Amino acid sequence: MDVTLISVSGRLACDGIRLISSLLKKAGHRVTNVYLARREPDYELHELERLGDILKNTDLVMMAVYSNYFGRAIRITDLIHQRFPGLKVVWGGPHCIATPELSLKYADAVCFSEGDEAVVELVNRLAAGQDYLNIPNMAFRVNGSYVANPVLPPFSDLDSLPYYDYGLDDQFLLDGELLPLTMDKVKTLTQQYPFYVPTLYFLTSRGCPHECSYCNNCRYVSMFGKNVMRFYSVHRLIAEIKHTLAVLPFVEFIVFGDDDFLARPYKQLEAFAVRYRKEIGLPFGAAASPRTYSKDKIELLLDSGLTTFNLGVQSGSQRVVTEVYNRKISLEKTNSVIQEIAPYVDTRDLTVIVDFIIDNPYETKDDIIQTYNYLLNLPRRFKPNLFYLSFYPGTPIYDRAVKDGLIKEADEGIFRSYTGSSIRYQKNYETFLVLWLRLARLHPQLQKIPGWVFRLLGSHPVRKLASLLPDSIYEKGANALQLRMAWEKKGKRR
Ligand code: B12
């Protein structure tokens, strides 16, 4: 069958869609990949019409959808249905796992869990003209109603999967025109926030040991009771990284995108670290939580090229960490991890990025000031990363916000980018302070401001005085700081 795979994500994809492409090719189907890898400005109708050049020769369209690009997926799907009546559009990816029912309002079929087996089965059966409506992990509209088939157990034999498809054959980029993807373009598109060097995102496992209330992993927990950890073998990992680097020789940095890279048992991590250092040798970054962190694990990785380490803290308020985010981690434990890794910034030149979530309507001003104080007490050379809380469907915090009338279901506006947005819920002095402190920590000139100035700004009397001013001032101030950060990021890109 002739399949067109469209990724609507505003970044060049390095996720499941690459795997779907390889799986379909391995099963003997012809696959054309199209990336809509531009975040802004959004695609205009005349650009989307260009897809027609490919779609006129295709038998089936498959689209990978993140919630942030849900609106984009709807526009393309509607356009395809108008221009090519009868051409089926199948959706998959994180948004469909999050909310299959809503996705099926627009798509002809939806993959609501992992697609490794379901996608090949679906395309094979369509090609053979066989009935496909009972394929597990898939949902269909049957006589106008939503019908979801049973879900398969989590796919466990990761080593049996083909390598991700990074080839250039039949790969296109939509950007004004429909452009054949070239190595130069791939190189440019992989140099993005936050590293700005050609970066490969690579996943070594599936699953997550945590159940944070804001994360899509909760959907897997609700389907399976837990989000079972599964690992690629070390042998297989090294082989795939080598293969991918041979295809993308310009890559300078690898980010292991696993939700928690240190969830892998020590012995396996050790085998990986030894072989990685010897056979790959590129600097790499990884993320983990204080729960899986251990000194011996991090030292293994430091010896094999770890240069950037992301630690999720999320809030300086234990109440928010526990009650709002459902993270079973004490801030004392987090602090002890921070103290333990702090020396590596100097001794091993390690960049430590500490993640926090801001603009959460379930925080009080006192919670926010606890985050401010937490940030203030972080070792100076740690880099704070602030994410704006986004409510993704299928997560407990989304359900809570819908119930509390904070958001409307299916409203595209709620899926804001969590890396660069405007303040929506916490238009106050405390949030302004948090954003200001982040800028001060990252900006060389502002780093000279002594600690007592920040402590004074966060003190009770100053907060009391500040609360006399209207919130709109802090909203404008916070958004100006965000813009300033965005501007600096842009500067780095040049
Ligand atoms: C690595 C990663 C990134 C990397 C690379 C992402 C990329 N697009 O290449 C970076 C850091 C760049 C990133 C950025 C963002 N990410 Co991210 N990311 C992840 C992470 C940790 C792993 C993704 C992955 O590779 N998974 C493993 C693969 C195998 O799974 P998969 O992609 O879901 O594919 C399977 C199925 O979905 C299905 N499938 C996939 N595509 C298709 C297509 C069809 C047609 C079919 C039928 C099936 C199908 O089959 C696949 C195999 O089983 C996930 C969390 C997670 N554990 O999944 C978050 C996650 C996907 N990211 C998320 C988000 C929100 C973002 C951002 C929007 C954040 C922001 N800036 O605001 C950006 C957007 C990036 C973009 N593309 O524009 C959310 C998505 C939630 C949602 N409901 O959409 C997740 C789930 C984390 C969360 N918060 O819950 N991300």
Coordinates of C-alpha atoms and ligand atoms in Angstrom, one line a residue:
M1 CA 0.0 0.0 0.0
D2 CA 1.1 3.6 -0.6
V3 CA 1.0 5.3 2.8
T4 CA 1.6 9.0 3.5
L5 CA 2.8 9.6 7.1
I6 CA 2.4 13.2 8.3
S7 CA 3.9 14.5 11.5
V8 CA 2.2 17.8 12.5
S9 CA 4.6 18.5 15.3
G10 CA 6.4 21.9 15.0
R11 CA 9.8 20.2 15.4
L12 CA 11.4 17.7 13.2
A13 CA 10.1 14.5 14.8
C14 CA 12.4 12.0 16.5
D15 CA 9.6 10.0 18.1
G16 CA 7.3 7.1 17.3
I17 CA 6.4 8.3 13.8
R18 CA 10.0 7.3 12.7
L19 CA 9.4 3.8 14.0
I20 CA 6.0 3.6 12.4
S21 CA 7.6 4.5 9.1
S22 CA 10.2 1.7 9.5
L23 CA 7.6 -0.9 10.5
L24 CA 5.5 -0.2 7.5
K25 CA 8.5 -0.3 5.1
K26 CA 9.6 -3.6 6.7
A27 CA 6.1 -5.0 6.0
G28 CA 6.5 -4.1 2.3
H29 CA 4.5 -0.9 2.1
R30 CA 5.6 2.3 0.3
V31 CA 5.9 5.2 2.8
T32 CA 6.2 8.9 2.1
N33 CA 6.9 11.0 5.1
V34 CA 5.9 14.7 5.4
Y35 CA 7.0 16.9 8.3
L36 CA 5.2 20.1 9.2
A37 CA 8.2 21.0 11.4
R38 CA 7.4 24.7 11.8
R39 CA 5.9 25.9 15.0
E40 CA 5.2 29.5 14.0
P41 CA 3.6 30.9 12.1
D42 CA 1.0 28.3 11.7
Y43 CA 0.5 26.8 8.2
E44 CA -1.8 28.6 5.9
L45 CA -4.4 27.0 3.7
H46 CA -2.3 27.6 0.5
E47 CA 0.6 25.7 2.1
L48 CA -1.6 22.8 3.2
E49 CA -3.0 22.6 -0.3
R50 CA 0.6 21.6 -1.5
L51 CA 0.1 18.3 0.3
G52 CA -2.2 17.5 -2.6
D53 CA 0.8 16.7 -4.8
I54 CA 1.6 13.7 -2.7
L55 CA -1.9 12.8 -1.6
K56 CA -3.2 12.4 -5.1
N57 CA -1.1 9.2 -5.3
T58 CA -1.6 7.8 -1.9
D59 CA -3.9 5.1 -0.6
L60 CA -3.9 6.0 3.1
V61 CA -2.9 9.0 5.3
M62 CA -1.5 8.5 8.8
M63 CA -0.9 11.4 11.1
A64 CA 1.1 11.6 14.3
V65 CA -0.6 14.1 16.6
Y66 CA 0.6 15.9 19.8
S67 CA -2.2 17.8 21.7
N68 CA -0.4 21.1 21.0
Y69 CA -0.9 20.5 17.3
F70 CA -4.4 19.1 17.5
G71 CA -5.9 22.1 15.7
R72 CA -3.3 21.7 12.9
A73 CA -4.2 18.0 12.6
I74 CA -7.9 18.9 12.3
R75 CA -7.4 21.4 9.6
I76 CA -5.4 19.0 7.5
T77 CA -7.8 16.1 8.1
D78 CA -10.8 18.2 7.1
L79 CA -9.0 19.5 4.0
I80 CA -8.1 15.9 3.0
H81 CA -11.7 14.8 3.4
Q82 CA -12.9 17.7 1.3
R83 CA -10.3 17.4 -1.5
F84 CA -9.9 13.6 -1.6
P85 CA -13.3 12.1 -0.6
G86 CA -12.8 8.4 0.4
L87 CA -9.1 8.8 1.4
K88 CA -8.9 7.6 4.9
V89 CA -7.0 9.5 7.6
V90 CA -5.7 7.5 10.6
W91 CA -4.4 9.4 13.7
G92 CA -2.0 8.1 16.3
G93 CA 0.6 9.5 18.8
P94 CA 0.3 11.2 22.2
H95 CA -2.9 13.1 21.6
C96 CA -4.8 10.0 20.6
I97 CA -3.5 8.1 23.6
A98 CA -4.7 11.1 25.7
T99 CA -8.1 11.4 24.2
P100 CA -9.1 8.8 21.6
E101 CA -12.8 9.7 21.6
L102 CA -12.2 13.4 20.8
S103 CA -9.6 12.4 18.1
L104 CA -12.1 10.2 16.4
K105 CA -14.4 13.1 15.8
Y106 CA -12.1 14.1 13.0
A107 CA -10.0 11.0 12.0
D108 CA -11.4 7.9 10.4
A109 CA -9.5 5.7 12.9
V110 CA -7.4 6.2 15.9
C111 CA -4.6 4.3 17.5
F112 CA -5.1 4.9 21.2
S113 CA -2.1 3.0 22.6
E114 CA 1.2 1.8 21.2
G115 CA 1.2 1.3 17.5
D116 CA 4.0 -1.2 17.0
E117 CA 1.6 -4.1 16.1
A118 CA -1.7 -2.4 15.4
V119 CA -0.4 -0.1 12.6
V120 CA 1.1 -2.9 10.5
E121 CA -1.9 -5.1 11.0
L122 CA -4.2 -2.3 10.0
V123 CA -2.3 -1.4 6.8
N124 CA -1.9 -5.1 5.9
R125 CA -5.6 -5.8 6.2
L126 CA -6.5 -2.6 4.3
A127 CA -4.1 -3.6 1.5
A128 CA -5.6 -7.1 1.4
G129 CA -9.2 -5.8 1.4
Q130 CA -9.9 -7.6 4.7
D131 CA -12.0 -6.5 7.7
Y132 CA -10.0 -4.4 10.0
L133 CA -12.6 -3.1 12.5
N134 CA -11.5 -5.5 15.3
I135 CA -7.8 -4.7 15.4
P136 CA -6.7 -4.2 19.0
N137 CA -5.4 -0.7 20.1
M138 CA -7.5 0.8 17.4
A139 CA -10.8 2.8 17.7
F140 CA -13.2 3.3 14.8
R141 CA -16.5 5.1 14.2
V142 CA -19.0 2.4 13.4
N143 CA -22.4 3.6 12.3
G144 CA -21.6 7.0 13.8
S145 CA -20.6 5.6 17.2
Y146 CA -17.2 5.4 18.8
V147 CA -16.0 1.8 19.1
A148 CA -12.7 1.1 20.9
N149 CA -11.3 -2.4 20.6
P150 CA -9.4 -4.1 23.4
V151 CA -6.0 -2.9 24.3
L152 CA -2.9 -5.1 23.9
P153 CA -0.5 -5.5 26.8
P154 CA 2.4 -3.1 26.7
F155 CA 4.7 -4.0 23.9
S156 CA 7.7 -5.6 25.5
D157 CA 10.1 -7.0 22.8
L158 CA 11.6 -3.7 22.0
D159 CA 14.7 -5.3 20.5
S160 CA 12.5 -6.9 17.8
L161 CA 11.6 -3.5 16.4
P162 CA 13.4 -2.0 13.4
Y163 CA 15.6 1.1 13.7
Y164 CA 13.9 4.5 13.5
D165 CA 13.7 5.7 9.9
Y166 CA 16.0 8.7 9.4
G167 CA 16.6 8.1 5.7
L168 CA 15.9 10.8 3.2
D169 CA 14.0 8.8 0.5
D170 CA 10.5 10.1 0.0
Q171 CA 10.8 12.4 3.0
F172 CA 9.4 16.0 2.6
L173 CA 9.3 19.2 4.6
L174 CA 6.3 21.5 4.2
D175 CA 7.5 25.0 4.5
G176 CA 5.9 27.3 2.0
E177 CA 6.6 24.7 -0.6
L178 CA 6.7 20.9 -0.3
L179 CA 10.5 20.5 -0.2
P180 CA 12.4 17.2 -0.4
L181 CA 14.2 16.7 2.9
T182 CA 18.0 17.1 2.6
M183 CA 20.8 16.4 5.0
D184 CA 21.4 20.2 5.3
K185 CA 17.8 20.8 6.3
V186 CA 17.8 18.0 8.8
K187 CA 21.0 19.4 10.3
T188 CA 19.5 22.9 10.6
L189 CA 16.2 21.5 12.1
T190 CA 18.0 19.5 14.7
Q191 CA 19.7 22.6 16.1
Q192 CA 16.9 23.9 18.3
Y193 CA 16.1 24.9 21.8
P194 CA 17.6 24.2 24.3
F195 CA 21.0 23.0 23.0
Y196 CA 21.3 24.7 19.6
V197 CA 23.8 22.1 18.3
P198 CA 22.7 19.2 16.0
T199 CA 21.0 17.0 18.5
L200 CA 19.6 13.5 18.3
Y201 CA 16.8 12.6 20.7
F202 CA 16.9 8.9 21.4
L203 CA 14.8 6.7 23.6
T204 CA 16.3 3.7 25.4
S205 CA 13.2 2.5 27.2
R206 CA 9.5 2.8 27.5
G207 CA 7.4 3.4 30.6
C208 CA 7.9 5.5 33.6
P209 CA 8.2 4.6 37.3
H210 CA 6.2 7.7 38.3
E211 CA 2.6 8.8 38.0
C212 CA 2.7 12.5 37.9
S213 CA -0.7 14.0 37.6
Y214 CA 0.1 16.2 34.6
C215 CA 1.8 13.6 32.4
N216 CA 0.4 11.5 29.5
N217 CA 1.9 8.4 31.1
C218 CA -1.2 8.4 33.3
R219 CA -3.1 7.2 30.4
Y220 CA -1.0 4.1 30.2
V221 CA -1.5 3.7 34.0
S222 CA -5.2 3.8 33.5
M223 CA -5.1 1.2 30.8
F224 CA -2.6 -1.2 32.4
G225 CA -2.7 -0.4 36.1
K226 CA 0.9 0.8 35.9
N227 CA 3.2 2.1 33.2
V228 CA 5.5 -0.9 32.9
M229 CA 9.2 -0.2 32.4
R230 CA 10.7 -1.9 29.3
F231 CA 14.3 -1.5 28.1
Y232 CA 16.1 -2.0 24.9
S233 CA 19.1 -4.2 25.5
V234 CA 22.5 -2.5 25.7
H235 CA 23.7 -4.4 22.6
R236 CA 20.8 -3.3 20.6
L237 CA 21.0 0.3 21.8
I238 CA 24.6 0.7 20.8
A239 CA 23.9 -0.8 17.4
E240 CA 21.0 1.6 16.7
I241 CA 22.9 4.7 17.9
K242 CA 25.8 3.7 15.6
H243 CA 23.5 3.2 12.7
T244 CA 21.7 6.5 13.2
L245 CA 24.9 8.4 13.6
A246 CA 26.1 6.9 10.3
V247 CA 22.9 8.2 8.7
L248 CA 23.2 11.6 10.5
P249 CA 26.9 12.1 10.7
F250 CA 26.6 15.8 11.8
V251 CA 25.0 15.0 15.2
E252 CA 27.1 16.5 18.0
F253 CA 25.0 15.8 21.0
I254 CA 22.6 13.0 22.0
V255 CA 19.7 13.5 24.4
F256 CA 18.3 10.4 25.9
G257 CA 14.6 11.3 26.0
D258 CA 13.6 8.6 28.4
D259 CA 11.2 9.9 31.1
D260 CA 13.7 8.7 33.7
F261 CA 17.1 7.5 32.4
L262 CA 18.2 6.3 35.8
A263 CA 15.3 3.9 36.1
R264 CA 17.6 1.3 34.3
P265 CA 19.2 -1.1 36.8
Y266 CA 22.8 -0.4 37.8
K267 CA 24.3 -3.4 36.1
Q268 CA 22.7 -2.5 32.7
L269 CA 23.6 1.1 33.1
E270 CA 27.2 0.1 33.7
A271 CA 27.3 -2.1 30.6
F272 CA 25.8 0.8 28.6
A273 CA 28.2 3.4 30.0
V274 CA 31.3 1.3 29.1
R275 CA 30.2 0.6 25.6
Y276 CA 28.9 4.1 25.0
R277 CA 32.2 5.7 25.9
K278 CA 34.2 3.3 23.8
E279 CA 31.9 3.0 20.7
I280 CA 30.0 6.3 20.6
G281 CA 31.9 8.9 22.6
L282 CA 29.5 11.8 21.9
P283 CA 28.5 14.1 24.8
F284 CA 25.0 13.4 26.0
G285 CA 22.2 14.6 28.2
A286 CA 19.6 12.7 30.2
A287 CA 16.8 13.3 32.7
A288 CA 16.0 11.6 36.0
S289 CA 14.1 12.1 39.1
P290 CA 15.5 12.3 42.7
R291 CA 13.8 9.0 43.3
T292 CA 16.0 7.0 40.9
Y293 CA 19.1 9.0 41.3
S294 CA 22.1 7.5 42.9
K295 CA 25.7 8.7 43.2
D296 CA 27.2 5.6 41.6
K297 CA 24.8 5.7 38.6
I298 CA 25.5 9.4 37.9
E299 CA 29.3 8.8 38.2
L300 CA 29.1 6.0 35.7
L301 CA 27.4 8.4 33.2
L302 CA 29.8 11.2 33.9
D303 CA 32.6 8.9 33.0
S304 CA 31.0 8.1 29.7
G305 CA 30.1 11.6 28.4
L306 CA 27.1 12.9 30.4
T307 CA 27.4 16.7 30.1
T308 CA 23.8 17.8 30.8
F309 CA 21.6 16.4 33.5
N310 CA 17.9 17.4 34.0
L311 CA 16.4 16.9 37.4
G312 CA 12.7 17.3 37.9
V313 CA 11.8 19.2 41.1
Q314 CA 8.5 20.9 39.8
S315 CA 7.7 22.9 42.9
G316 CA 9.4 24.2 46.1
S317 CA 6.2 23.4 48.0
Q318 CA 5.9 19.9 49.3
R319 CA 2.1 20.3 49.3
V320 CA 2.1 21.0 45.5
V321 CA 4.6 18.2 44.8
T322 CA 2.6 15.6 46.7
E323 CA -1.1 16.7 46.6
V324 CA -1.3 18.5 43.3
Y325 CA 1.4 16.7 41.2
N326 CA 1.1 13.2 42.9
R327 CA 4.9 12.9 43.0
K328 CA 6.1 10.6 45.7
I329 CA 9.3 12.5 46.4
S330 CA 10.2 14.5 49.5
L331 CA 11.9 17.8 49.0
E332 CA 14.5 16.7 51.6
K333 CA 15.5 13.9 49.3
T334 CA 15.6 16.2 46.3
N335 CA 17.8 18.6 48.3
S336 CA 20.2 15.9 49.2
V337 CA 20.5 14.9 45.6
I338 CA 21.1 18.5 44.6
Q339 CA 23.8 18.8 47.2
E340 CA 25.4 15.6 45.9
I341 CA 25.5 16.7 42.3
A342 CA 26.5 20.3 42.9
P343 CA 30.3 19.7 42.9
Y344 CA 30.1 18.0 39.5
V345 CA 29.3 21.4 38.0
D346 CA 32.9 22.5 38.7
T347 CA 34.8 19.2 38.9
R348 CA 33.2 17.6 35.8
D349 CA 31.8 20.6 33.9
L350 CA 28.3 19.2 34.3
T351 CA 25.3 21.4 33.3
V352 CA 22.5 20.8 35.7
I353 CA 19.1 21.9 34.6
V354 CA 16.4 21.8 37.3
D355 CA 12.8 21.7 36.0
F356 CA 9.9 23.5 37.7
I357 CA 6.3 24.0 36.7
I358 CA 4.8 27.4 37.1
D359 CA 1.5 29.2 36.5
N360 CA -0.4 26.4 38.1
P361 CA -3.9 27.5 39.3
Y362 CA -3.7 25.1 42.2
E363 CA -0.9 26.9 43.9
T364 CA -1.3 29.6 46.5
K365 CA 1.0 32.6 46.6
D366 CA 2.8 31.0 49.6
D367 CA 3.4 27.9 47.5
I368 CA 4.9 30.1 44.7
I369 CA 7.2 31.9 47.1
Q370 CA 8.4 28.5 48.4
T371 CA 9.4 27.8 44.8
Y372 CA 11.1 31.2 44.6
N373 CA 13.1 30.4 47.8
Y374 CA 13.9 27.0 46.5
L375 CA 15.3 28.5 43.3
L376 CA 17.2 31.0 45.4
N377 CA 18.9 28.3 47.4
L378 CA 19.9 26.2 44.3
P379 CA 23.6 26.2 43.7
R380 CA 24.3 29.3 41.6
R381 CA 25.5 27.5 38.5
F382 CA 22.4 25.3 38.2
K383 CA 20.1 26.3 35.4
P384 CA 16.5 26.7 36.4
N385 CA 14.0 25.6 33.7
L386 CA 10.4 26.9 34.1
F387 CA 7.6 25.1 32.3
Y388 CA 4.0 26.5 32.2
L389 CA 1.5 24.0 33.4
S390 CA -0.4 22.5 30.4
F391 CA -3.5 20.5 31.0
Y392 CA -3.3 17.4 28.8
P393 CA -6.5 15.3 28.4
G394 CA -6.4 11.9 30.1
T395 CA -4.4 13.2 33.0
P396 CA -5.8 13.6 36.5
I397 CA -5.0 17.3 36.6
Y398 CA -6.9 17.9 33.4
D399 CA -10.0 16.2 34.8
R400 CA -9.7 18.3 37.9
A401 CA -9.4 21.5 36.0
V402 CA -12.4 20.6 33.8
K403 CA -14.5 19.8 36.9
D404 CA -13.5 23.0 38.5
G405 CA -14.5 25.0 35.4
L406 CA -10.9 26.2 34.8
I407 CA -10.7 24.8 31.3
K408 CA -13.2 23.7 28.7
E409 CA -12.8 20.2 27.2
A410 CA -11.5 20.1 23.6
D411 CA -10.5 23.7 23.7
E412 CA -7.3 24.1 21.5
G413 CA -6.2 27.1 23.6
I414 CA -5.5 25.0 26.7
F415 CA -2.6 23.1 25.0
R416 CA -0.2 25.9 25.4
S417 CA 3.5 25.4 24.8
Y418 CA 5.0 24.6 28.1
T419 CA 8.4 26.1 27.2
G420 CA 7.3 29.6 26.3
S421 CA 3.9 31.0 27.1
S422 CA 2.1 33.9 28.8
I423 CA 0.9 33.9 32.3
R424 CA -2.7 32.7 32.5
Y425 CA -3.5 31.8 36.1
Q426 CA -0.9 33.3 38.5
K427 CA -0.9 37.0 37.6
N428 CA 0.9 38.1 40.7
Y429 CA 4.1 39.4 42.2
E430 CA 5.3 36.0 43.4
T431 CA 5.2 34.5 39.8
F432 CA 6.9 37.7 38.5
L433 CA 9.6 37.1 41.1
V434 CA 10.2 33.5 40.0
L435 CA 10.5 34.5 36.4
W436 CA 12.8 37.4 37.3
L437 CA 15.0 35.1 39.3
R438 CA 15.3 32.7 36.5
L439 CA 16.4 35.5 34.2
A440 CA 18.9 36.7 36.8
R441 CA 20.4 33.2 37.1
L442 CA 20.9 32.8 33.4
H443 CA 22.0 36.3 32.5
P444 CA 25.8 36.9 33.1
Q445 CA 25.3 40.6 34.0
L446 CA 22.5 39.9 36.5
Q447 CA 24.4 37.1 38.1
K448 CA 26.3 39.8 40.1
I449 CA 23.2 40.9 42.0
P450 CA 23.8 39.8 45.6
G451 CA 21.6 37.2 47.3
W452 CA 20.2 39.6 49.9
V453 CA 18.5 41.7 47.2
F454 CA 16.5 38.6 46.1
R455 CA 15.7 37.6 49.7
L456 CA 14.5 41.1 50.4
L457 CA 12.2 41.0 47.3
G458 CA 10.7 37.8 48.5
S459 CA 10.3 38.9 52.1
H460 CA 6.9 39.2 53.7
P461 CA 6.8 43.0 54.0
V462 CA 7.8 43.6 50.4
R463 CA 5.3 41.0 49.2
K464 CA 2.6 42.8 51.2
L465 CA 3.5 46.2 49.7
A466 CA 3.7 44.6 46.2
S467 CA 0.2 43.2 46.6
L468 CA -1.1 46.8 46.7
L469 CA -0.3 47.2 43.0
P470 CA -2.8 45.8 40.5
D471 CA -2.1 42.2 39.2
S472 CA -2.1 43.5 35.6
I473 CA 1.3 45.1 36.3
Y474 CA 2.8 41.7 37.3
E475 CA 1.2 40.0 34.4
K476 CA 2.8 42.5 32.0
G477 CA 6.1 42.2 33.8
A478 CA 6.0 38.4 33.8
N479 CA 5.2 38.3 30.1
A480 CA 7.9 40.8 29.3
L481 CA 10.4 38.6 31.2
Q482 CA 9.2 35.6 29.2
L483 CA 9.6 37.6 25.9
R484 CA 13.1 38.6 27.0
M485 CA 14.0 34.9 27.5
A486 CA 12.6 34.1 24.1
W487 CA 14.6 36.9 22.6
E488 CA 17.7 35.6 24.2
K489 CA 17.0 32.1 22.9
K490 CA 16.6 33.6 19.4
G491 CA 19.9 35.4 19.8
K492 CA 21.6 32.1 20.6
R493 CA 20.2 30.5 17.5
R494 CA 22.0 32.9 15.2
Ligands
B12_1 C1 11.3 12.7 23.8 C2 10.1 13.6 24.0 C3 10.2 14.9 23.4 C4 11.4 15.3 22.6 C5 11.3 14.9 21.1 C6 9.9 14.8 20.6 C7 9.7 14.6 19.2 N1 8.5 15.0 18.7 O1 10.4 14.2 18.4 C8 11.3 16.9 22.7 C9 12.1 17.3 24.0 C10 11.8 17.7 21.5 C11 9.8 17.0 23.1 C12 9.2 18.2 22.9 C13 7.8 18.3 23.2 N2 7.0 17.5 23.8 CO1 7.6 15.7 24.3 N3 8.0 14.0 24.9 C14 9.0 13.2 24.7 C15 8.8 11.8 25.4 C16 9.6 11.8 26.7 C17 9.1 10.6 24.6 C18 8.5 10.5 23.2 C19 8.7 9.2 22.6 O2 9.7 9.1 21.8 N4 8.0 8.2 23.0 C20 8.2 6.8 22.6 C21 7.5 6.5 21.3 C22 7.7 5.1 20.8 O3 6.1 6.7 21.6 P1 5.1 7.5 20.7 O4 5.8 8.6 20.0 O5 3.9 7.9 21.5 O6 4.7 6.5 19.5 C23 3.9 5.3 19.7 C24 2.4 5.6 19.7 O7 2.0 6.9 20.0 C25 2.1 5.2 18.2 N5 2.2 6.3 17.2 C26 3.0 7.3 17.2 N6 2.8 8.0 16.0 C27 1.8 7.4 15.4 C28 1.2 7.8 14.2 C29 0.1 7.0 13.7 C30 -0.6 7.4 12.5 C31 -0.3 5.8 14.5 C32 -1.5 5.1 14.0 C33 0.3 5.5 15.7 C34 1.4 6.3 16.1 O8 3.0 4.2 17.9 C35 4.2 4.5 18.5 C36 4.9 3.2 18.9 O9 4.2 2.4 19.8 C37 7.3 11.9 25.7 C38 6.8 11.1 26.9 C39 6.7 9.6 26.5 N7 7.2 8.8 27.4 O10 6.2 9.2 25.5 C40 7.0 13.4 25.8 C41 5.6 13.9 25.2 C42 5.3 13.1 24.0 N8 5.9 15.3 24.9 C43 4.9 16.0 25.2 C44 4.8 17.4 24.9 C45 3.6 18.2 25.3 C46 5.9 18.1 24.2 C47 5.9 19.5 23.7 C48 4.6 20.0 23.0 C49 6.2 20.4 24.9 C50 6.1 21.9 24.7 N9 7.1 22.5 24.1 O11 5.2 22.5 25.1 C51 7.1 19.6 22.8 C52 6.6 19.5 21.3 C53 7.6 18.9 20.4 C54 7.2 19.0 19.0 N10 7.4 17.9 18.3 O12 6.7 20.0 18.5 C55 3.7 15.3 25.8 C56 2.6 15.1 24.8 C57 1.2 15.2 25.5 C58 0.1 15.2 24.5 N11 -1.0 14.9 25.0 O13 0.3 15.6 23.4 C59 4.4 14.0 26.3 C60 3.6 12.7 26.2 C61 4.9 14.2 27.7 C62 3.8 14.6 28.6 N12 3.8 15.8 29.1 O14 2.9 13.9 29.0 N13 9.3 15.9 23.5

